[in-house]
DNA sequence: CCAGAAGATAATGAATACAATCCATGGGGA
DNA sequence: TCCCCATGGATTGTATTCATTATCTTCTGG
């Protein structure tokens, strides 16, 4: 709970105040403490972070531009509601990016990249064997982020990361889905093979399929979750 | 003309000051008055727009998040420099989106959509016959934007529009390229055919090819322009 | 004459103050 | 009793003020 006031890891670089606020607020929304649809009173956040309203509002504007908060004129900001109906469109777009990542990464990957990814892949394997879902999710995120980097397209990386962060907010819906983890790792094996073989079309297809299956699993999990609790959070 | 900056249907609604500033500043940077790399002194913009620094700074933060301006801590903001080396990556990403737009639009297009696009297509034809490059460019923008809408994926539309705006800042490099306009329109003919036929793969391929050719033309034009003027603007 | 440093000046970063808007509560009238 | 409207509190939007940083000028020493 005190993680509110503690900055994660930006001690060294001189970030302007509003920038750190952007990071911390986004973290709170992604990690959960700021629930979907919840109102965000400026005054309270100012007290929490010990800053004035000016940098806080600047941070909120940035987060609104990134789609994490909703600014309603004269009516304050709310955490952008997570709408299960948006899972499909988000993954649809991500699929297009995954394909491009596959096409380009297969051609531009270096041995060093392969080593780094292989290390992550091993960590993923260990997480699967330990049934450490939380670790797996985190490592999976890092794996795909690293893969995006290999594409060599900074803009693509940035867009991809933004999408991943959007999706991350829905992950609580599939937290308990153990079976998907094993399946997911099996797909990762194939992805690594395609990457080592440097076969663009194959890698792209596998990434797209991986994305599609993850999407299906998440939609199914959302359906179940929402079916259980008649009325979700308000 | 004003269809760029804001959704068409919220023209009258009360926009907060910072929101209008975002739109107007982006307009200035896209249209040209604010040149690439140029410093943006807050004071001057405040005088220009007749507002105080607070909403102006909020607008700059948003534009920085969108990649239109570069905020250097304690050193002011500059218009994000247009780097010819970025043309490739931008179009590469746009190609992925074009493909997705093609795949989905072909399946989800309605007769009404077709009528609206056909009207734009006719306008494009007229612009070609009049050799009205400026009109063609603008209509072309509207055409692809409308096509993106047909995909039914709001997130895709948004990402696509942001990319288009980034690219728009490079258009001065190809303003004088008449031949490409005729070629471009011919490609649009094929795009309309594929859309009417509702053939996803064909439409996607044609949109990707269209995108690739536009990219090549722009890179070539940039090469020429930069070769002519030894040292670009600073 | 040039290089480096110290101070002046102007710009940005942040905080506070003021104005406008919204929401809730309560009173008056039908 | 119920509905409408007015008024008060609270919250957001904007302007102004203070603090900090960078840049430019100028002066001094080599």
mmCIF file of N, CA, C and O in Angstrom, chain A residues 19-81:
data_model
loop_
_atom_site.group_PDB
_atom_site.id
_atom_site.type_symbol
_atom_site.label_atom_id
_atom_site.label_comp_id
_atom_site.label_asym_id
_atom_site.label_seq_id
_atom_site.Cartn_x
_atom_site.Cartn_y
_atom_site.Cartn_z
ATOM 1 N N UNK A 19 6.858 13.903 -15.546
ATOM 2 C CA UNK A 19 7.226 12.648 -16.205
ATOM 3 C C UNK A 19 7.200 11.491 -15.206
ATOM 4 O O UNK A 19 6.670 10.421 -15.506
ATOM 5 N N UNK A 20 7.765 11.718 -14.042
ATOM 6 C CA UNK A 20 7.719 10.674 -13.030
ATOM 7 C C UNK A 20 6.276 10.388 -12.626
ATOM 8 O O UNK A 20 5.906 9.240 -12.385
ATOM 9 N N UNK A 21 5.457 11.442 -12.598
ATOM 10 C CA UNK A 21 4.059 11.237 -12.242
ATOM 11 C C UNK A 21 3.356 10.389 -13.290
ATOM 12 O O UNK A 21 2.551 9.516 -12.953
ATOM 13 N N UNK A 22 3.660 10.642 -14.543
ATOM 14 C CA UNK A 22 3.083 9.820 -15.612
ATOM 15 C C UNK A 22 3.413 8.358 -15.363
ATOM 16 O O UNK A 22 2.541 7.487 -15.365
ATOM 17 N N UNK A 23 4.691 8.094 -15.096
ATOM 18 C CA UNK A 23 5.124 6.713 -14.897
ATOM 19 C C UNK A 23 4.445 6.093 -13.681
ATOM 20 O O UNK A 23 3.943 4.974 -13.741
ATOM 21 N N UNK A 24 4.408 6.840 -12.598
ATOM 22 C CA UNK A 24 3.863 6.272 -11.365
ATOM 23 C C UNK A 24 2.356 6.061 -11.473
ATOM 24 O O UNK A 24 1.829 5.039 -11.013
ATOM 25 N N UNK A 25 1.682 7.023 -12.064
ATOM 26 C CA UNK A 25 0.235 6.873 -12.210
ATOM 27 C C UNK A 25 -0.098 5.693 -13.125
ATOM 28 O O UNK A 25 -0.987 4.894 -12.830
ATOM 29 N N UNK A 26 0.643 5.605 -14.227
ATOM 30 C CA UNK A 26 0.378 4.508 -15.152
ATOM 31 C C UNK A 26 0.627 3.179 -14.469
ATOM 32 O O UNK A 26 -0.131 2.224 -14.631
ATOM 33 N N UNK A 27 1.683 3.153 -13.686
ATOM 34 C CA UNK A 27 1.988 1.934 -12.936
ATOM 35 C C UNK A 27 0.805 1.553 -12.041
ATOM 36 O O UNK A 27 0.390 0.400 -11.999
ATOM 37 N N UNK A 28 0.271 2.546 -11.348
ATOM 38 C CA UNK A 28 -0.836 2.273 -10.437
ATOM 39 C C UNK A 28 -2.046 1.733 -11.186
ATOM 40 O O UNK A 28 -2.751 0.855 -10.702
ATOM 41 N N UNK A 29 -2.264 2.287 -12.381
ATOM 42 C CA UNK A 29 -3.436 1.845 -13.135
ATOM 43 C C UNK A 29 -3.209 0.473 -13.735
ATOM 44 O O UNK A 29 -4.130 -0.342 -13.836
ATOM 45 N N UNK A 30 -1.959 0.212 -14.147
ATOM 46 C CA UNK A 30 -1.670 -1.085 -14.740
ATOM 47 C C UNK A 30 -1.655 -2.165 -13.671
ATOM 48 O O UNK A 30 -2.170 -3.261 -13.855
ATOM 49 N N UNK A 31 -1.067 -1.838 -12.525
ATOM 50 C CA UNK A 31 -0.906 -2.848 -11.484
ATOM 51 C C UNK A 31 -2.202 -3.128 -10.733
ATOM 52 O O UNK A 31 -2.347 -4.179 -10.139
ATOM 53 N N UNK A 32 -3.105 -2.147 -10.730
ATOM 54 C CA UNK A 32 -4.367 -2.456 -10.104
ATOM 55 C C UNK A 32 -4.892 -1.486 -9.065
ATOM 56 O O UNK A 32 -6.104 -1.291 -8.992
ATOM 57 N N UNK A 33 -4.011 -0.872 -8.256
ATOM 58 C CA UNK A 33 -4.517 -0.031 -7.159
ATOM 59 C C UNK A 33 -5.534 1.012 -7.622
ATOM 60 O O UNK A 33 -6.444 1.365 -6.875
ATOM 61 N N UNK A 34 -5.353 1.515 -8.820
ATOM 62 C CA UNK A 34 -6.364 2.436 -9.359
ATOM 63 C C UNK A 34 -7.271 1.623 -10.280
ATOM 64 O O UNK A 34 -6.903 1.286 -11.397
ATOM 65 N N UNK A 35 -8.443 1.327 -9.794
ATOM 66 C CA UNK A 35 -9.327 0.422 -10.511
ATOM 67 C C UNK A 35 -9.976 1.103 -11.703
ATOM 68 O O UNK A 35 -10.083 2.332 -11.758
ATOM 69 N N UNK A 36 -10.404 0.267 -12.606
ATOM 70 C CA UNK A 36 -11.043 0.755 -13.821
ATOM 71 C C UNK A 36 -12.291 1.579 -13.504
ATOM 72 O O UNK A 36 -13.119 1.174 -12.700
ATOM 73 N N UNK A 37 -12.420 2.722 -14.134
ATOM 74 C CA UNK A 37 -13.605 3.547 -13.979
ATOM 75 C C UNK A 37 -13.598 4.404 -12.725
ATOM 76 O O UNK A 37 -14.470 5.245 -12.539
ATOM 77 N N UNK A 38 -12.597 4.184 -11.876
ATOM 78 C CA UNK A 38 -12.533 4.930 -10.625
ATOM 79 C C UNK A 38 -12.239 6.399 -10.876
ATOM 80 O O UNK A 38 -11.460 6.754 -11.746
ATOM 81 N N UNK A 39 -12.880 7.250 -10.098
ATOM 82 C CA UNK A 39 -12.621 8.673 -10.219
ATOM 83 C C UNK A 39 -11.229 8.977 -9.665
ATOM 84 O O UNK A 39 -10.747 8.312 -8.757
ATOM 85 N N UNK A 40 -10.595 9.974 -10.236
ATOM 86 C CA UNK A 40 -9.258 10.372 -9.802
ATOM 87 C C UNK A 40 -9.307 11.822 -9.369
ATOM 88 O O UNK A 40 -9.095 12.712 -10.177
ATOM 89 N N UNK A 41 -9.603 12.083 -8.102
ATOM 90 C CA UNK A 41 -9.651 13.476 -7.634
ATOM 91 C C UNK A 41 -8.231 14.026 -7.579
ATOM 92 O O UNK A 41 -7.346 13.401 -6.988
ATOM 93 N N UNK A 42 -8.057 15.173 -8.191
ATOM 94 C CA UNK A 42 -6.724 15.759 -8.222
ATOM 95 C C UNK A 42 -6.184 16.000 -6.817
ATOM 96 O O UNK A 42 -5.017 15.708 -6.531
ATOM 97 N N UNK A 43 -7.045 16.505 -5.966
ATOM 98 C CA UNK A 43 -6.585 16.873 -4.626
ATOM 99 C C UNK A 43 -5.982 15.680 -3.899
ATOM 100 O O UNK A 43 -4.905 15.768 -3.300
ATOM 101 N N UNK A 44 -6.672 14.544 -3.971
ATOM 102 C CA UNK A 44 -6.181 13.369 -3.258
ATOM 103 C C UNK A 44 -4.829 12.919 -3.806
ATOM 104 O O UNK A 44 -3.900 12.617 -3.045
ATOM 105 N N UNK A 45 -4.715 12.890 -5.128
ATOM 106 C CA UNK A 45 -3.447 12.475 -5.725
ATOM 107 C C UNK A 45 -2.337 13.443 -5.361
ATOM 108 O O UNK A 45 -1.189 13.042 -5.150
ATOM 109 N N UNK A 46 -2.678 14.724 -5.268
ATOM 110 C CA UNK A 46 -1.668 15.702 -4.867
ATOM 111 C C UNK A 46 -1.144 15.376 -3.478
ATOM 112 O O UNK A 46 0.066 15.395 -3.232
ATOM 113 N N UNK A 47 -2.064 15.052 -2.574
ATOM 114 C CA UNK A 47 -1.624 14.684 -1.226
ATOM 115 C C UNK A 47 -0.769 13.424 -1.277
ATOM 116 O O UNK A 47 0.287 13.339 -0.653
ATOM 117 N N UNK A 48 -1.238 12.424 -2.009
ATOM 118 C CA UNK A 48 -0.514 11.162 -2.090
ATOM 119 C C UNK A 48 0.925 11.370 -2.551
ATOM 120 O O UNK A 48 1.858 10.818 -1.961
ATOM 121 N N UNK A 49 1.069 12.115 -3.626
ATOM 122 C CA UNK A 49 2.388 12.249 -4.231
ATOM 123 C C UNK A 49 3.158 13.434 -3.674
ATOM 124 O O UNK A 49 4.345 13.597 -3.962
ATOM 125 N N UNK A 50 2.481 14.272 -2.917
ATOM 126 C CA UNK A 50 3.170 15.417 -2.353
ATOM 127 C C UNK A 50 3.610 16.436 -3.388
ATOM 128 O O UNK A 50 4.673 17.029 -3.278
ATOM 129 N N UNK A 51 2.790 16.604 -4.398
ATOM 130 C CA UNK A 51 3.108 17.607 -5.411
ATOM 131 C C UNK A 51 1.907 18.536 -5.574
ATOM 132 O O UNK A 51 0.833 18.291 -5.030
ATOM 133 N N UNK A 52 2.131 19.562 -6.328
ATOM 134 C CA UNK A 52 1.044 20.507 -6.565
ATOM 135 C C UNK A 52 0.194 20.045 -7.742
ATOM 136 O O UNK A 52 0.497 19.064 -8.405
ATOM 137 N N UNK A 53 -0.853 20.751 -8.004
ATOM 138 C CA UNK A 53 -1.783 20.302 -9.040
ATOM 139 C C UNK A 53 -1.204 20.457 -10.436
ATOM 140 O O UNK A 53 -1.534 19.690 -11.337
ATOM 141 N N UNK A 54 -0.347 21.446 -10.626
ATOM 142 C CA UNK A 54 0.140 21.726 -11.979
ATOM 143 C C UNK A 54 0.817 20.517 -12.629
ATOM 144 O O UNK A 54 0.383 20.079 -13.700
ATOM 145 N N UNK A 55 1.862 19.960 -12.047
ATOM 146 C CA UNK A 55 2.477 18.809 -12.705
ATOM 147 C C UNK A 55 1.553 17.594 -12.760
ATOM 148 O O UNK A 55 1.604 16.814 -13.704
ATOM 149 N N UNK A 56 0.702 17.476 -11.740
ATOM 150 C CA UNK A 56 -0.224 16.344 -11.747
ATOM 151 C C UNK A 56 -1.177 16.418 -12.930
ATOM 152 O O UNK A 56 -1.421 15.426 -13.623
ATOM 153 N N UNK A 57 -1.692 17.605 -13.165
ATOM 154 C CA UNK A 57 -2.623 17.768 -14.289
ATOM 155 C C UNK A 57 -1.917 17.519 -15.614
ATOM 156 O O UNK A 57 -2.486 16.918 -16.533
ATOM 157 N N UNK A 58 -0.681 17.961 -15.721
ATOM 158 C CA UNK A 58 0.077 17.700 -16.937
ATOM 159 C C UNK A 58 0.215 16.196 -17.159
ATOM 160 O O UNK A 58 0.078 15.702 -18.283
ATOM 161 N N UNK A 59 0.477 15.488 -16.072
ATOM 162 C CA UNK A 59 0.601 14.029 -16.188
ATOM 163 C C UNK A 59 -0.716 13.409 -16.637
ATOM 164 O O UNK A 59 -0.742 12.515 -17.478
ATOM 165 N N UNK A 60 -1.819 13.915 -16.085
ATOM 166 C CA UNK A 60 -3.122 13.363 -16.460
ATOM 167 C C UNK A 60 -3.407 13.602 -17.941
ATOM 168 O O UNK A 60 -3.976 12.746 -18.621
ATOM 169 N N UNK A 61 -3.010 14.769 -18.432
ATOM 170 C CA UNK A 61 -3.213 15.059 -19.861
ATOM 171 C C UNK A 61 -2.467 14.053 -20.724
ATOM 172 O O UNK A 61 -2.989 13.526 -21.705
ATOM 173 N N UNK A 62 -1.224 13.773 -20.335
ATOM 174 C CA UNK A 62 -0.420 12.814 -21.102
ATOM 175 C C UNK A 62 -1.069 11.436 -21.064
ATOM 176 O O UNK A 62 -1.202 10.757 -22.087
ATOM 177 N N UNK A 63 -1.487 11.027 -19.863
ATOM 178 C CA UNK A 63 -2.103 9.705 -19.734
ATOM 179 C C UNK A 63 -3.411 9.635 -20.508
ATOM 180 O O UNK A 63 -3.764 8.581 -21.039
ATOM 181 N N UNK A 64 -4.112 10.747 -20.592
ATOM 182 C CA UNK A 64 -5.336 10.778 -21.385
ATOM 183 C C UNK A 64 -5.008 10.597 -22.858
ATOM 184 O O UNK A 64 -5.700 9.886 -23.587
ATOM 185 N N UNK A 65 -3.921 11.250 -23.301
ATOM 186 C CA UNK A 65 -3.511 11.111 -24.700
ATOM 187 C C UNK A 65 -3.126 9.674 -25.000
ATOM 188 O O UNK A 65 -3.302 9.202 -26.122
ATOM 189 N N UNK A 66 -2.614 8.977 -24.008
ATOM 190 C CA UNK A 66 -2.218 7.589 -24.201
ATOM 191 C C UNK A 66 -3.372 6.625 -23.977
ATOM 192 O O UNK A 66 -3.218 5.427 -24.150
ATOM 193 N N UNK A 67 -4.512 7.168 -23.576
ATOM 194 C CA UNK A 67 -5.693 6.327 -23.441
ATOM 195 C C UNK A 67 -5.836 5.639 -22.108
ATOM 196 O O UNK A 67 -6.676 4.756 -21.960
ATOM 197 N N UNK A 68 -5.059 6.038 -21.121
ATOM 198 C CA UNK A 68 -5.145 5.372 -19.820
ATOM 199 C C UNK A 68 -6.160 6.029 -18.897
ATOM 200 O O UNK A 68 -6.692 5.384 -18.009
ATOM 201 N N UNK A 69 -6.376 7.303 -19.075
ATOM 202 C CA UNK A 69 -7.420 7.960 -18.289
ATOM 203 C C UNK A 69 -8.376 8.677 -19.236
ATOM 204 O O UNK A 69 -8.034 8.960 -20.380
ATOM 205 N N UNK A 70 -9.551 8.940 -18.715
ATOM 206 C CA UNK A 70 -10.573 9.635 -19.484
ATOM 207 C C UNK A 70 -10.798 10.993 -18.830
ATOM 208 O O UNK A 70 -11.146 11.053 -17.651
ATOM 209 N N UNK A 71 -10.572 12.046 -19.573
ATOM 210 C CA UNK A 71 -10.782 13.384 -19.031
ATOM 211 C C UNK A 71 -12.150 13.888 -19.464
ATOM 212 O O UNK A 71 -12.395 14.112 -20.649
ATOM 213 N N UNK A 72 -13.000 14.079 -18.489
ATOM 214 C CA UNK A 72 -14.325 14.615 -18.803
ATOM 215 C C UNK A 72 -14.331 16.084 -18.420
ATOM 216 O O UNK A 72 -14.145 16.422 -17.245
ATOM 217 N N UNK A 73 -14.504 16.960 -19.395
ATOM 218 C CA UNK A 73 -14.377 18.402 -19.151
ATOM 219 C C UNK A 73 -15.195 18.862 -17.950
ATOM 220 O O UNK A 73 -16.375 18.568 -17.849
ATOM 221 N N UNK A 74 -14.534 19.518 -17.055
ATOM 222 C CA UNK A 74 -15.176 20.074 -15.858
ATOM 223 C C UNK A 74 -15.728 19.015 -14.913
ATOM 224 O O UNK A 74 -16.376 19.351 -13.932
ATOM 225 N N UNK A 75 -15.485 17.768 -15.243
ATOM 226 C CA UNK A 75 -16.043 16.713 -14.402
ATOM 227 C C UNK A 75 -14.978 15.753 -13.906
ATOM 228 O O UNK A 75 -15.292 14.691 -13.382
ATOM 229 N N UNK A 76 -13.747 16.119 -14.093
ATOM 230 C CA UNK A 76 -12.689 15.318 -13.523
ATOM 231 C C UNK A 76 -12.264 14.153 -14.396
ATOM 232 O O UNK A 76 -12.824 13.913 -15.462
ATOM 233 N N UNK A 77 -11.284 13.443 -13.924
ATOM 234 C CA UNK A 77 -10.717 12.326 -14.674
ATOM 235 C C UNK A 77 -11.114 11.015 -14.033
ATOM 236 O O UNK A 77 -11.305 10.932 -12.825
ATOM 237 N N UNK A 78 -11.264 9.997 -14.846
ATOM 238 C CA UNK A 78 -11.478 8.646 -14.337
ATOM 239 C C UNK A 78 -10.482 7.726 -15.016
ATOM 240 O O UNK A 78 -10.007 8.007 -16.122
ATOM 241 N N UNK A 79 -10.159 6.655 -14.327
ATOM 242 C CA UNK A 79 -9.314 5.643 -14.954
ATOM 243 C C UNK A 79 -10.092 5.063 -16.126
ATOM 244 O O UNK A 79 -11.263 4.704 -15.979
ATOM 245 N N UNK A 80 -9.467 5.020 -17.280
ATOM 246 C CA UNK A 80 -10.160 4.533 -18.468
ATOM 247 C C UNK A 80 -10.746 3.160 -18.177
ATOM 248 O O UNK A 80 -10.027 2.255 -17.770
ATOM 249 N N UNK A 81 -12.056 3.013 -18.334
ATOM 250 C CA UNK A 81 -12.695 1.749 -17.988
ATOM 251 C C UNK A 81 -12.172 0.624 -18.873
ATOM 252 O O UNK A 81 -11.978 0.801 -20.068
#
